[in-house]
Amino acid sequence: MALLMLENNIPIHSVVAFDTGWEFPAMYDHWRLFEQKTGLKIQVLKPEKPYTYWMLERPVMPRGGPKENKQVHRIGYGWPSLRLRWCTRWKCSGIDKYQKQVGNAVSCEGIAWDEQHRAKSDDAKRYPLVEYRITEKQALKICRNYGFEWDGLYDVFDRVSCYCCPLKRIGDYRLLRRYYPEQWNQMLEWDAAMNPNRGFKGYKTVHDLDRRFACEDRQTKLFNHKPINRKEAI
Ligand code: SF4
């Protein structure tokens, strides 16, 4: 989106990225490369406290009831979910706060032409990719033409977000486990530190999902195994 805006001389005040701390390492390299190639500085915003604090350490009070009787009933919000998307809340409020500081700013979001149902009608927002009818696939091609490769991230995944985002498809975690074991192991570590663990994407824990994948791997190995010649077996 930023490249398209530069190509079309759309004025840019700031390029803003919100660092959740859950980005793939290649994404940080990408930000640096973007700055080198375009000469634009990325304004990197961060949450007030690390996301691991909200997920694992934050004392959570029950909702409602008289304040004086409120007692901590849980430590940490746990994995974000569709119903409790605390991570997005921090992200949006951080970006809104920055936008307000700029004053009269219009925020441009990289929603593509083929996902325009996600675009909101709002005077303070613009969607350049929708305006120029650029699909996700075309946007990726533009970036690749400029020499952005994300160290192969987009060869593995169709879409890239926080590596532990619980809103991904199950297949994406399978790929994460296979090609990014360091990030997957980090997820397992956080998962083990949750007490109680409120679950991850319909599974009781990420460890349960890990067991499912391990079981699938065993089955794949078994069925891909060349059948033993009966004579050899005897
Ligand atoms: S990408 Fe997923 S985990 Fe990251 S902030 Fe958005 S919803 Fe949360």
Coordinates of N, CA, C and O in Angstrom, one line a residue, residues 3-180:
L3 N 3.9 1.5 -1.1 CA 4.6 1.7 -2.4 C 3.6 2.2 -3.4 O 4.0 3.1 -4.2
L4 N 2.4 1.8 -3.4 CA 1.4 2.3 -4.3 C 1.1 3.8 -4.1 O 1.0 4.6 -5.0
M5 N 1.1 4.2 -2.8 CA 0.9 5.6 -2.5 C 2.1 6.4 -3.0 O 1.9 7.5 -3.5
L6 N 3.3 5.9 -2.8 CA 4.5 6.6 -3.3 C 4.4 6.7 -4.8 O 4.7 7.8 -5.4
E7 N 4.0 5.6 -5.5 CA 4.0 5.7 -7.0 C 3.0 6.7 -7.5 O 3.1 7.3 -8.5
N8 N 1.9 6.9 -6.7 CA 0.8 7.8 -7.1 C 0.9 9.1 -6.4 O -0.1 9.9 -6.4
N9 N 2.0 9.4 -5.8 CA 2.2 10.7 -5.2 C 1.1 11.1 -4.1 O 0.7 12.2 -4.0
I10 N 0.7 10.1 -3.4 CA -0.3 10.4 -2.3 C 0.6 10.7 -1.1 O 1.5 10.0 -0.7
P11 N 0.3 11.9 -0.5 CA 1.2 12.4 0.6 C 1.1 11.4 1.8 O 0.1 10.9 2.1
I12 N 2.3 11.1 2.3 CA 2.4 10.2 3.5 C 3.0 11.0 4.7 O 4.1 11.5 4.5
H13 N 2.3 11.1 5.8 CA 2.9 11.8 6.9 C 3.8 10.8 7.7 O 4.9 11.1 8.0
S14 N 3.3 9.6 8.0 CA 4.0 8.6 8.7 C 3.6 7.2 8.2 O 2.5 7.0 7.9
V15 N 4.6 6.4 8.3 CA 4.3 4.9 8.1 C 4.3 4.3 9.5 O 5.3 4.4 10.2
V16 N 3.3 3.7 9.8 CA 3.1 3.2 11.2 C 3.0 1.7 11.3 O 2.3 1.1 10.5
A17 N 3.8 1.1 12.1 CA 3.7 -0.3 12.4 C 3.6 -0.5 13.9 O 4.2 0.2 14.7
F18 N 2.7 -1.5 14.2 CA 2.5 -1.8 15.7 C 3.3 -3.1 15.9 O 2.9 -4.1 15.4
D19 N 4.2 -3.0 16.8 CA 5.0 -4.2 17.2 C 4.4 -4.9 18.4 O 4.6 -4.5 19.5
T20 N 3.8 -6.0 18.1 CA 3.1 -6.7 19.2 C 4.2 -7.6 20.0 O 3.8 -8.1 21.0
G21 N 5.3 -7.7 19.4 CA 6.4 -8.6 20.0 C 6.2 -10.0 19.5 O 6.9 -10.9 19.9
W22 N 5.1 -10.2 18.7 CA 4.9 -11.6 18.2 C 5.1 -11.7 16.7 O 4.5 -12.5 16.1
E23 N 5.9 -10.8 16.2 CA 6.1 -10.8 14.8 C 7.2 -11.8 14.5 O 8.1 -12.1 15.3
F24 N 7.2 -12.3 13.2 CA 8.3 -13.2 12.8 C 9.5 -12.3 12.7 O 9.5 -11.1 12.3
P25 N 10.7 -12.9 13.0 CA 12.0 -12.1 12.9 C 12.1 -11.5 11.5 O 12.6 -10.4 11.3
A26 N 11.6 -12.2 10.4 CA 11.8 -11.7 9.1 C 11.0 -10.4 8.9 O 11.3 -9.6 8.0
M27 N 10.0 -10.2 9.7 CA 9.2 -8.9 9.6 C 10.0 -7.7 10.0 O 9.9 -6.7 9.5
Y28 N 10.8 -7.9 11.1 CA 11.6 -6.8 11.6 C 12.6 -6.4 10.5 O 12.9 -5.3 10.3
D29 N 13.2 -7.5 9.9 CA 14.2 -7.2 8.8 C 13.5 -6.5 7.6 O 14.0 -5.6 7.0
H30 N 12.2 -6.9 7.4 CA 11.5 -6.3 6.3 C 11.3 -4.8 6.6 O 11.4 -4.0 5.7
W31 N 11.0 -4.4 7.8 CA 10.8 -3.0 8.1 C 12.0 -2.2 7.8 O 12.0 -1.1 7.3
R32 N 13.2 -2.8 8.2 CA 14.5 -2.1 8.0 C 14.7 -2.0 6.5 O 15.1 -0.9 6.0
L33 N 14.4 -3.0 5.7 CA 14.6 -3.0 4.3 C 13.7 -1.9 3.6 O 14.1 -1.2 2.7
F34 N 12.5 -1.9 4.1 CA 11.5 -0.9 3.6 C 12.0 0.5 3.8 O 12.0 1.3 2.9
E35 N 12.6 0.8 5.0 CA 13.2 2.1 5.3 C 14.3 2.4 4.3 O 14.4 3.5 3.8
Q36 N 15.2 1.4 4.1 CA 16.3 1.6 3.2 C 15.9 1.9 1.8 O 16.4 2.8 1.1
K37 N 14.9 1.1 1.3 CA 14.5 1.3 -0.1 C 13.7 2.5 -0.4 O 13.8 3.1 -1.4
T38 N 12.9 2.9 0.6 CA 12.0 4.0 0.3 C 12.5 5.4 0.9 O 12.0 6.4 0.6
G39 N 13.4 5.3 1.9 CA 13.8 6.5 2.6 C 12.8 7.0 3.6 O 13.0 8.0 4.2
L40 N 11.7 6.2 3.8 CA 10.7 6.6 4.8 C 11.0 5.9 6.1 O 11.4 4.7 6.1
K41 N 10.8 6.6 7.2 CA 11.1 6.0 8.5 C 9.8 5.4 9.0 O 8.8 6.0 8.9
I42 N 9.9 4.2 9.5 CA 8.7 3.6 10.1 C 8.6 4.0 11.5 O 9.5 3.9 12.3
Q43 N 7.4 4.5 11.9 CA 7.1 4.8 13.3 C 6.6 3.5 13.9 O 5.5 3.0 13.7
V44 N 7.5 2.9 14.7 CA 7.1 1.6 15.4 C 6.5 1.9 16.7 O 7.1 2.5 17.6
L45 N 5.2 1.5 16.8 CA 4.5 1.7 18.1 C 4.5 0.4 18.9 O 4.5 -0.7 18.3
K46 N 4.5 0.5 20.2 CA 4.6 -0.7 21.0 C 3.4 -0.6 22.1 O 3.0 0.5 22.5
P47 N 3.0 -1.7 22.6 CA 2.0 -1.7 23.6 C 2.6 -1.2 24.9 O 3.8 -1.2 25.1
E48 N 1.7 -0.7 25.8 CA 2.2 -0.1 27.1 C 3.0 -1.1 27.8 O 4.0 -0.8 28.5
K49 N 2.6 -2.4 27.8 CA 3.3 -3.4 28.5 C 3.4 -4.6 27.5 O 2.5 -4.7 26.6
P50 N 4.4 -5.4 27.6 CA 4.6 -6.5 26.6 C 3.3 -7.4 26.6 O 2.6 -7.6 27.6
Y51 N 3.0 -7.9 25.4 CA 1.8 -8.8 25.3 C 1.9 -10.0 26.2 O 0.8 -10.5 26.7
T52 N 3.1 -10.5 26.5 CA 3.2 -11.6 27.4 C 2.7 -11.3 28.8 O 2.2 -12.1 29.5
Y53 N 2.8 -10.0 29.2 CA 2.3 -9.6 30.5 C 0.8 -9.7 30.5 O 0.3 -10.3 31.4
W54 N 0.1 -9.2 29.5 CA -1.3 -9.3 29.4 C -1.8 -10.7 29.4 O -2.8 -11.1 30.0
M55 N -1.0 -11.5 28.6 CA -1.4 -12.9 28.4 C -1.2 -13.8 29.6 O -2.0 -14.6 30.0
L56 N 0.0 -13.5 30.4 CA 0.4 -14.5 31.4 C 0.4 -13.9 32.8 O 0.3 -14.7 33.8
E57 N 0.4 -12.6 33.0 CA 0.7 -12.1 34.3 C -0.4 -11.1 34.9 O -0.4 -10.8 36.0
R58 N -1.1 -10.5 34.0 CA -2.0 -9.5 34.4 C -3.1 -10.0 35.4 O -3.8 -11.0 35.0
P59 N -3.3 -9.4 36.6 CA -4.3 -9.9 37.5 C -5.7 -9.5 36.9 O -5.9 -8.3 36.5
V60 N -6.6 -10.4 36.7 CA -7.9 -10.1 36.0 C -9.0 -10.2 37.1 O -9.1 -11.1 37.8
M61 N -9.8 -9.1 37.1 CA -10.9 -9.0 38.1 C -12.2 -9.5 37.4 O -12.3 -9.3 36.2
P62 N -13.1 -10.0 38.2 CA -14.4 -10.4 37.5 C -15.2 -9.1 37.1 O -15.0 -8.1 37.8
R63 N -16.0 -9.2 36.1 CA -16.8 -8.1 35.7 C -18.0 -7.9 36.6 O -18.5 -8.9 37.1
G64 N -18.5 -6.7 36.8 CA -19.7 -6.4 37.6 C -19.5 -6.6 39.1 O -18.4 -6.9 39.5
G65 N -20.5 -6.4 39.9 CA -20.4 -6.6 41.3 C -19.8 -5.4 42.0 O -19.1 -4.7 41.3
P66 N -20.0 -5.3 43.3 CA -19.4 -4.1 44.0 C -17.9 -4.2 44.0 O -17.3 -5.2 44.1
K67 N -17.3 -3.0 43.7 CA -15.8 -2.9 43.5 C -15.1 -3.5 44.7 O -14.1 -4.2 44.5
E68 N -15.6 -3.2 46.0 CA -14.8 -3.6 47.1 C -14.7 -5.1 47.3 O -13.8 -5.6 47.9
N69 N -15.7 -5.8 46.7 CA -15.7 -7.3 46.8 C -14.9 -8.0 45.7 O -14.7 -9.2 45.7
K70 N -14.4 -7.1 44.8 CA -13.7 -7.7 43.7 C -12.4 -8.4 44.1 O -11.6 -7.7 44.8
Q71 N -12.2 -9.6 43.6 CA -10.9 -10.2 43.9 C -10.4 -10.7 42.6 O -11.1 -11.1 41.7
V72 N -9.1 -10.8 42.6 CA -8.5 -11.4 41.4 C -9.0 -12.8 41.1 O -9.0 -13.6 42.1
H73 N -9.6 -13.0 40.0 CA -10.1 -14.4 39.8 C -9.3 -15.2 38.7 O -9.5 -16.3 38.5
R74 N -8.3 -14.5 38.1 CA -7.5 -15.2 37.2 C -6.2 -14.4 37.0 O -6.2 -13.2 37.1
I75 N -5.1 -15.0 36.6 CA -3.9 -14.3 36.3 C -3.7 -14.4 34.8 O -3.5 -15.6 34.3
G76 N -3.7 -13.3 34.1 CA -3.5 -13.3 32.7 C -4.7 -13.5 31.9 O -5.6 -14.3 32.3
Y77 N -4.8 -12.8 30.7 CA -6.0 -13.0 29.9 C -6.0 -14.3 29.1 O -7.0 -14.7 28.6
G78 N -4.8 -14.9 29.0 CA -4.7 -16.1 28.2 C -4.6 -15.8 26.8 O -4.5 -14.7 26.4
W79 N -4.6 -16.9 26.0 CA -4.6 -16.7 24.5 C -5.7 -15.8 24.1 O -6.9 -16.0 24.5
P80 N -5.5 -14.9 23.1 CA -6.6 -14.2 22.6 C -7.6 -15.1 21.9 O -7.2 -16.2 21.5
S81 N -8.8 -14.7 21.8 CA -9.8 -15.5 21.0 C -10.7 -14.6 20.3 O -10.7 -13.4 20.5
L82 N -11.6 -15.1 19.5 CA -12.6 -14.3 18.8 C -13.4 -13.4 19.8 O -13.7 -12.3 19.5
R83 N -13.7 -14.0 20.9 CA -14.6 -13.3 21.9 C -13.7 -12.4 22.8 O -14.2 -11.4 23.3
L84 N -12.5 -12.7 23.0 CA -11.6 -11.9 23.8 C -10.4 -11.5 23.1 O -9.3 -12.2 23.2
R85 N -10.5 -10.5 22.2 CA -9.4 -10.2 21.3 C -8.7 -9.0 21.9 O -8.6 -7.9 21.3
W86 N -8.1 -9.2 23.1 CA -7.5 -8.1 23.8 C -6.3 -7.5 23.0 O -5.9 -6.4 23.1
C87 N -5.6 -8.4 22.2 CA -4.4 -8.0 21.5 C -4.8 -6.9 20.4 O -4.1 -5.9 20.3
T88 N -5.9 -7.1 19.8 CA -6.3 -6.1 18.7 C -6.7 -4.8 19.4 O -6.5 -3.8 18.8
R89 N -7.3 -4.9 20.6 CA -7.7 -3.7 21.3 C -6.5 -2.8 21.6 O -6.6 -1.6 21.3
W90 N -5.4 -3.4 22.0 CA -4.2 -2.6 22.3 C -3.6 -2.0 21.0 O -3.2 -0.9 21.0
K91 N -3.7 -2.9 20.0 CA -3.1 -2.4 18.7 C -3.9 -1.2 18.2 O -3.3 -0.2 17.9
C92 N -5.2 -1.4 18.1 CA -6.0 -0.3 17.6 C -5.9 1.0 18.4 O -5.8 2.1 17.9
S93 N -5.9 0.8 19.8 CA -5.9 2.0 20.6 C -4.5 2.7 20.5 O -4.5 3.9 20.5
G94 N -3.5 1.9 20.3 CA -2.1 2.5 20.1 C -2.1 3.3 18.8 O -1.6 4.5 18.8
I95 N -2.7 2.8 17.8 CA -2.6 3.5 16.5 C -3.6 4.7 16.5 O -3.2 5.8 16.0
D96 N -4.7 4.6 17.2 CA -5.7 5.7 17.3 C -5.0 6.8 18.0 O -5.1 8.0 17.6
K97 N -4.3 6.5 19.1 CA -3.6 7.5 19.9 C -2.6 8.3 19.1 O -2.5 9.5 19.1
Y98 N -1.9 7.5 18.3 CA -0.9 8.2 17.4 C -1.5 9.1 16.4 O -1.1 10.2 16.2
Q99 N -2.6 8.6 15.8 CA -3.4 9.4 14.8 C -3.9 10.7 15.4 O -3.8 11.7 14.7
K100 N -4.3 10.6 16.6 CA -4.9 11.8 17.3 C -3.8 12.9 17.5 O -4.0 14.1 17.3
Q101 N -2.6 12.4 17.8 CA -1.4 13.3 18.0 C -1.1 14.1 16.7 O -0.7 15.2 16.8
V102 N -1.3 13.4 15.6 CA -0.9 14.0 14.3 C -1.9 15.1 14.0 O -1.6 16.2 13.5
G103 N -3.2 14.9 14.4 CA -4.2 15.9 14.1 C -4.6 15.9 12.7 O -3.8 16.0 11.8
N104 N -5.9 15.9 12.5 CA -6.5 15.9 11.1 C -5.9 14.8 10.2 O -6.0 15.0 9.0
A105 N -5.4 13.8 10.8 CA -4.8 12.7 9.9 C -5.8 11.7 9.4 O -6.8 11.5 10.1
V106 N -5.6 11.3 8.2 CA -6.4 10.2 7.7 C -5.6 9.0 7.7 O -4.4 9.0 7.3
S107 N -6.1 7.9 8.3 CA -5.3 6.7 8.4 C -5.6 5.8 7.2 O -6.8 5.6 6.8
C108 N -4.5 5.3 6.5 CA -4.7 4.5 5.3 C -4.4 3.0 5.8 O -3.4 2.8 6.4
E109 N -5.3 2.1 5.4 CA -5.1 0.7 5.8 C -5.0 -0.1 4.6 O -5.7 0.1 3.6
G110 N -4.1 -1.1 4.7 CA -3.8 -2.0 3.5 C -4.8 -3.1 3.2 O -4.4 -4.2 2.9
I111 N -6.1 -2.8 3.3 CA -7.1 -3.8 3.0 C -7.2 -3.8 1.5 O -7.3 -2.8 0.8
A112 N -7.2 -5.1 0.9 CA -7.1 -5.2 -0.5 C -8.5 -5.2 -1.2 O -9.5 -5.4 -0.5
W113 N -8.5 -5.1 -2.5 CA -9.8 -5.0 -3.3 C -10.6 -6.3 -3.0 O -11.8 -6.2 -2.9
D114 N -10.0 -7.4 -2.9 CA -10.8 -8.7 -2.8 C -11.1 -9.0 -1.3 O -11.6 -10.0 -1.0
E115 N -10.9 -8.0 -0.4 CA -11.3 -8.2 1.0 C -12.0 -6.9 1.5 O -11.9 -6.6 2.6
Q116 N -12.6 -6.2 0.5 CA -13.1 -4.9 0.8 C -14.3 -4.9 1.8 O -14.6 -3.9 2.4
H117 N -14.8 -6.1 2.0 CA -15.9 -6.2 3.1 C -15.4 -5.8 4.4 O -16.1 -5.4 5.3
R118 N -14.0 -5.8 4.6 CA -13.4 -5.5 5.9 C -13.3 -3.9 6.1 O -13.0 -3.5 7.2
A119 N -13.4 -3.2 5.0 CA -13.2 -1.8 5.0 C -14.5 -1.1 5.7 O -15.6 -1.5 5.4
K120 N -14.2 -0.1 6.6 CA -15.3 0.5 7.3 C -15.5 1.9 6.6 O -14.5 2.5 6.1
S121 N -16.7 2.3 6.6 CA -17.0 3.7 6.0 C -16.7 4.7 7.2 O -17.4 4.7 8.2
D122 N -15.6 5.4 7.0 CA -15.2 6.3 8.1 C -14.4 7.5 7.4 O -13.5 7.2 6.6
D123 N -14.7 8.7 7.7 CA -14.1 9.8 7.0 C -12.6 9.9 7.4 O -11.8 10.5 6.6
A124 N -12.2 9.3 8.5 CA -10.8 9.4 8.9 C -10.0 8.3 8.4 O -8.9 8.0 8.8
K125 N -10.6 7.4 7.5 CA -9.9 6.3 7.0 C -9.9 6.2 5.5 O -10.9 6.7 4.8
R126 N -8.8 5.7 4.9 CA -8.8 5.5 3.4 C -8.2 4.1 3.2 O -7.4 3.6 4.0
Y127 N -8.6 3.5 2.1 CA -8.1 2.2 1.7 C -7.6 2.2 0.3 O -8.3 1.9 -0.7
P128 N -6.3 2.7 0.1 CA -5.8 2.9 -1.2 C -5.8 1.6 -2.1 O -6.1 1.7 -3.3
L129 N -5.6 0.4 -1.5 CA -5.6 -0.8 -2.4 C -7.0 -1.0 -2.9 O -7.2 -1.5 -4.0
V130 N -8.0 -0.7 -2.1 CA -9.4 -0.8 -2.6 C -9.7 0.3 -3.7 O -10.2 0.0 -4.8
E131 N -9.2 1.5 -3.4 CA -9.4 2.6 -4.4 C -8.8 2.2 -5.8 O -9.3 2.5 -6.8
Y132 N -7.6 1.6 -5.7 CA -6.9 1.3 -7.0 C -7.2 -0.1 -7.4 O -6.6 -0.6 -8.3
R133 N -8.1 -0.8 -6.8 CA -8.6 -2.1 -7.1 C -7.4 -3.1 -7.2 O -7.3 -3.9 -8.2
I134 N -6.6 -3.1 -6.2 CA -5.4 -4.0 -6.1 C -5.8 -5.2 -5.2 O -6.1 -5.0 -4.0
T135 N -5.7 -6.4 -5.7 CA -6.1 -7.6 -4.9 C -4.8 -7.9 -4.1 O -3.7 -7.4 -4.3
E136 N -5.1 -8.9 -3.1 CA -4.0 -9.3 -2.3 C -2.8 -9.9 -3.1 O -1.6 -9.6 -2.9
K137 N -3.2 -10.7 -4.1 CA -2.2 -11.3 -5.0 C -1.4 -10.2 -5.7 O -0.1 -10.3 -5.8
Q138 N -2.1 -9.2 -6.2 CA -1.4 -8.2 -7.0 C -0.5 -7.4 -6.1 O 0.6 -7.0 -6.4
A139 N -1.0 -7.1 -4.8 CA -0.2 -6.3 -3.9 C 1.1 -7.1 -3.6 O 2.2 -6.4 -3.5
L140 N 1.0 -8.4 -3.4 CA 2.2 -9.1 -3.1 C 3.2 -9.1 -4.3 O 4.4 -9.0 -4.1
K141 N 2.7 -9.1 -5.5 CA 3.5 -9.1 -6.7 C 4.2 -7.7 -6.8 O 5.4 -7.7 -7.1
I142 N 3.5 -6.7 -6.5 CA 4.1 -5.3 -6.5 C 5.3 -5.3 -5.5 O 6.4 -4.9 -5.9
C143 N 5.1 -5.8 -4.3 CA 6.2 -5.9 -3.3 C 7.3 -6.7 -3.8 O 8.5 -6.3 -3.7
R144 N 7.1 -7.9 -4.4 CA 8.1 -8.7 -4.9 C 8.9 -8.0 -6.0 O 10.1 -8.1 -6.1
N145 N 8.2 -7.3 -6.9 CA 8.9 -6.5 -7.9 C 9.8 -5.5 -7.4 O 10.8 -5.1 -8.0
Y146 N 9.5 -5.0 -6.2 CA 10.4 -4.0 -5.6 C 11.5 -4.7 -4.8 O 12.3 -4.0 -4.1
G147 N 11.5 -6.0 -4.8 CA 12.6 -6.7 -4.1 C 12.3 -7.1 -2.7 O 13.2 -7.4 -1.9
F148 N 11.0 -7.1 -2.3 CA 10.7 -7.6 -0.9 C 10.4 -9.0 -0.9 O 9.5 -9.5 -1.7
E149 N 11.0 -9.8 -0.1 CA 10.8 -11.3 -0.1 C 10.5 -11.8 1.3 O 10.1 -13.0 1.4
W150 N 10.6 -11.1 2.4 CA 10.3 -11.5 3.7 C 11.0 -12.8 4.1 O 10.4 -13.6 4.8
D151 N 12.1 -13.1 3.5 CA 12.8 -14.3 3.8 C 11.9 -15.6 3.6 O 12.0 -16.5 4.4
G152 N 11.1 -15.5 2.6 CA 10.3 -16.7 2.2 C 9.0 -16.8 3.0 O 8.3 -17.8 2.8
L153 N 8.7 -15.9 3.9 CA 7.4 -16.1 4.7 C 6.2 -16.3 3.8 O 5.3 -17.1 4.1
Y154 N 6.1 -15.5 2.8 CA 4.9 -15.6 1.9 C 5.0 -16.8 0.9 O 4.0 -17.0 0.2
D155 N 6.1 -17.5 1.0 CA 6.1 -18.8 0.2 C 5.5 -19.9 1.1 O 5.0 -20.9 0.6
V156 N 5.5 -19.7 2.4 CA 5.0 -20.7 3.3 C 3.5 -20.4 3.6 O 2.6 -21.2 3.5
F157 N 3.2 -19.1 3.9 CA 1.9 -18.7 4.3 C 1.2 -17.8 3.3 O 1.9 -17.1 2.6
D158 N -0.1 -17.9 3.2 CA -0.9 -17.0 2.3 C -0.9 -15.6 2.9 O -0.9 -14.6 2.2
R159 N -1.1 -15.6 4.2 CA -1.1 -14.3 4.9 C -0.2 -14.4 6.1 O 0.0 -15.5 6.7
V160 N 0.3 -13.2 6.5 CA 1.3 -13.2 7.6 C 0.8 -12.3 8.7 O 0.4 -11.1 8.4
S161 N 0.7 -12.8 9.9 CA 0.3 -11.9 11.0 C 1.2 -12.3 12.2 O 2.2 -12.9 12.0
C162 N 0.8 -12.0 13.4 CA 1.5 -12.5 14.6 C 1.7 -14.0 14.5 O 0.7 -14.7 14.1
Y163 N 2.8 -14.5 14.8 CA 3.0 -16.0 14.5 C 2.1 -16.8 15.4 O 1.7 -17.9 15.0
C164 N 1.7 -16.3 16.6 CA 0.9 -17.1 17.5 C -0.6 -16.7 17.4 O -1.4 -17.0 18.3
C165 N -1.0 -16.0 16.3 CA -2.4 -15.5 16.3 C -3.4 -16.6 16.3 O -3.3 -17.5 15.4
P166 N -4.3 -16.6 17.2 CA -5.2 -17.7 17.3 C -6.4 -17.6 16.3 O -7.2 -18.4 16.3
L167 N -6.3 -16.6 15.4 CA -7.3 -16.5 14.4 C -6.9 -17.1 13.1 O -7.6 -16.9 12.1
K168 N -5.8 -17.8 13.0 CA -5.4 -18.4 11.8 C -6.1 -19.7 11.6 O -6.8 -20.2 12.5
R169 N -5.9 -20.2 10.3 CA -6.4 -21.5 10.1 C -5.5 -22.6 10.7 O -4.3 -22.4 10.8
I170 N -6.1 -23.8 11.0 CA -5.3 -24.8 11.6 C -4.1 -25.2 10.7 O -3.0 -25.4 11.2
G171 N -4.3 -25.2 9.4 CA -3.2 -25.5 8.5 C -2.0 -24.6 8.7 O -0.8 -25.0 8.5
D172 N -2.2 -23.3 9.1 CA -1.1 -22.4 9.3 C -0.2 -22.8 10.5 O 1.0 -22.6 10.5
Y173 N -0.9 -23.3 11.5 CA -0.1 -23.8 12.7 C 0.7 -25.0 12.3 O 1.8 -25.2 12.8
R174 N 0.1 -25.8 11.5 CA 0.9 -27.0 11.0 C 2.2 -26.6 10.3 O 3.2 -27.1 10.5
L175 N 2.0 -25.5 9.5 CA 3.2 -25.0 8.7 C 4.1 -24.3 9.7 O 5.4 -24.5 9.5
L176 N 3.6 -23.6 10.7 CA 4.4 -22.9 11.6 C 5.3 -24.0 12.4 O 6.5 -23.8 12.5
R177 N 4.7 -25.0 12.8 CA 5.4 -26.1 13.6 C 6.5 -26.7 12.7 O 7.6 -27.0 13.2
R178 N 6.2 -26.9 11.4 CA 7.1 -27.5 10.5 C 8.3 -26.6 10.1 O 9.4 -27.0 10.2
Y179 N 8.0 -25.4 9.8 CA 9.0 -24.5 9.2 C 9.6 -23.5 10.2 O 10.6 -22.9 9.9
Y180 N 8.9 -23.2 11.3 CA 9.3 -22.2 12.2 C 9.3 -22.8 13.6 O 8.5 -22.4 14.5

